[in-house]
Each structure stands twice: as C-alpha cells, then as structure tokens.
XYZ file of C-alpha atoms in Angstrom:
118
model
C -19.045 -4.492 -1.333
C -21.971 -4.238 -3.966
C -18.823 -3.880 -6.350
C -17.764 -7.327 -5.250
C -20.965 -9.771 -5.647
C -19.076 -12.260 -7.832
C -16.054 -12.361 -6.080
C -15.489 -15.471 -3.332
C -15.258 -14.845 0.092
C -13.255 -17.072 2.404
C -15.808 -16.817 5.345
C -18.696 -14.420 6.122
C -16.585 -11.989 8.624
C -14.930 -11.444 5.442
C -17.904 -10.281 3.814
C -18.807 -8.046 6.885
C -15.223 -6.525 6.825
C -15.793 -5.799 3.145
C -19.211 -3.830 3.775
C -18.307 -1.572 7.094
C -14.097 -2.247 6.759
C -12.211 0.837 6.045
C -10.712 4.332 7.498
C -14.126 6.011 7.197
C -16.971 3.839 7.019
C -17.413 2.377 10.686
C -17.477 6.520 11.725
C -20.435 7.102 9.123
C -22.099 4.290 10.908
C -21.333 5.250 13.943
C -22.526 8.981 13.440
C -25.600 8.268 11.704
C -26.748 5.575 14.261
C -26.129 7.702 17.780
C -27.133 11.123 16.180
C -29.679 10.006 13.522
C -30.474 11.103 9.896
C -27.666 13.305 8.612
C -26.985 15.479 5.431
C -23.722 15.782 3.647
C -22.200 18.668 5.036
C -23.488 17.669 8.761
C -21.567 14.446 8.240
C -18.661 16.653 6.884
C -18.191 18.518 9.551
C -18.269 15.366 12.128
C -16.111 14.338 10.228
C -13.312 17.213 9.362
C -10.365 14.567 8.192
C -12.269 13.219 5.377
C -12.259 14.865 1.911
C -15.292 15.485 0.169
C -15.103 12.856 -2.514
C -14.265 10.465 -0.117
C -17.331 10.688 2.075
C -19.235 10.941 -1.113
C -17.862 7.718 -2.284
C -18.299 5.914 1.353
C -21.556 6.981 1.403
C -22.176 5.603 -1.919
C -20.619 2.132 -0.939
C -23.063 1.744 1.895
C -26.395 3.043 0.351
C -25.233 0.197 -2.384
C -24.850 -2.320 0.257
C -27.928 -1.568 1.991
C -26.601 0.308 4.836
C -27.810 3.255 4.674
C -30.870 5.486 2.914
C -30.312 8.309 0.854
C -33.202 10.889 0.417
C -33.259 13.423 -2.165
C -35.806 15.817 -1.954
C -36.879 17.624 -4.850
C -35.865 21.027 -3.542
C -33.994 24.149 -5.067
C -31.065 23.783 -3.655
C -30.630 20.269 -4.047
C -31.595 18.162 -0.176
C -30.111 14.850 0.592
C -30.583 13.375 3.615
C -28.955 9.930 5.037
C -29.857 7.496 7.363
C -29.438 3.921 8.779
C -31.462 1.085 7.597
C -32.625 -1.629 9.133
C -29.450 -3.523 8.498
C -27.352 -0.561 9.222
C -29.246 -0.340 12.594
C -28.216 -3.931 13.089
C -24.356 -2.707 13.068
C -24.639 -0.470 16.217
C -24.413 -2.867 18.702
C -21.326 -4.206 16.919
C -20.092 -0.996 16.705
C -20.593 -0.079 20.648
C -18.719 -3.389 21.262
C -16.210 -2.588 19.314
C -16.137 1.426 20.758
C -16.141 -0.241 24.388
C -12.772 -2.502 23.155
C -11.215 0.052 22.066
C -11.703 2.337 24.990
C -10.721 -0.788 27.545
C -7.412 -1.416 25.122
C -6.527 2.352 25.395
C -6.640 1.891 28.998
C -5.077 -0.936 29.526
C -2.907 -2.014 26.775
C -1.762 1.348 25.507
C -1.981 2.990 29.220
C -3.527 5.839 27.952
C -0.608 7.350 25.750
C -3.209 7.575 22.142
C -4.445 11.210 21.526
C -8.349 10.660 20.692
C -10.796 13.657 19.240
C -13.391 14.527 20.967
C-alpha cells in the first residue's frame, strides 16, 4: 500500500484489503504474530509455496506499511530479523476471526471436502 498513498480509496476496508490483501501476506502475519520474530529463511520454510522474491517483496510491502519491523544486525553473515508492530499486532485478532470463519465454512459449507496443510 505505501506504493499507493495518492491513489483514492472508495472506503477504508479498501485500504485495509490493500495493506494485508493478497496470496501471501495474511500468512506472514499470521506466522509472525502466533510464533513471534522470524528471519527470512524461518519464514521460508513456513512457508514452502512461496518463492524467494516473493516473500522478499511481501515483506517489503508490509515493513513499508508499518506492519512489520525489520532488523538488520551488523553481523558477518548478514542477520535480519522480522517482527510485528504495534499495528501489525493489531491484525491478529482479525486474523483469528477470520482463521475461525474459515475453519466453521470448511465445516459446514464445504463439508469438509478442502485439503488444508498442516
């Protein structure tokens, strides 16, 4: 969304969609905010789908929207750690609504016939 500060927004669930809306983004979040501060290839493998210039550029979306914190630490070789910040803490309980939703619509909507990874 930082990409998108002079563009007009119909409503503001339209800007939220824009800042966590995506394939990849909401399971960042969601990672980072159950299992805490993260580094690349952690995330990586939690996430085995995504390619590696994708997660770099999610992860670059959200530490320019605020989301998330991005440590470097002047080390040989190179350490970057992420986390949430205080307004990507503020997503989780969106997020767990949204995981509890899906789960119930699996259930009872879909009757169980979706293939999830555990």
């Amino acid at each position: 969304m930082a990409r998108d500060y002079e563009r007009i927004y119909n409503c503001e669930k339209e800007v939220t969609l824009s800042v966590i809306g995506g394939k990849w983004k909401m399971i960042i979040l969601w990672h980072l905010g159950k299992e805490g501060t993260k580094r690349f290839n952690q995330l990586k493998s939690l996430i085995p789908d995504i390619t590696q210039r994708m997660l770099t550029t999610q992860l670059r979306e959200l530490e320019e929207d605020k989301i998330i914190n991005r440590k470097v630490y002047p080390v040989v070789p190179p350490k970057v750690e992420y986390s949430l910040t205080a307004y990507g803490e503020s997503l989780i309980p969106i997020l767990d609504l949204m995981y509890d939703w899906g789960k119930n619509y699996i259930r009872d909507a879909m009757d169980n016939k979706v293939n999830i990874r555990e």
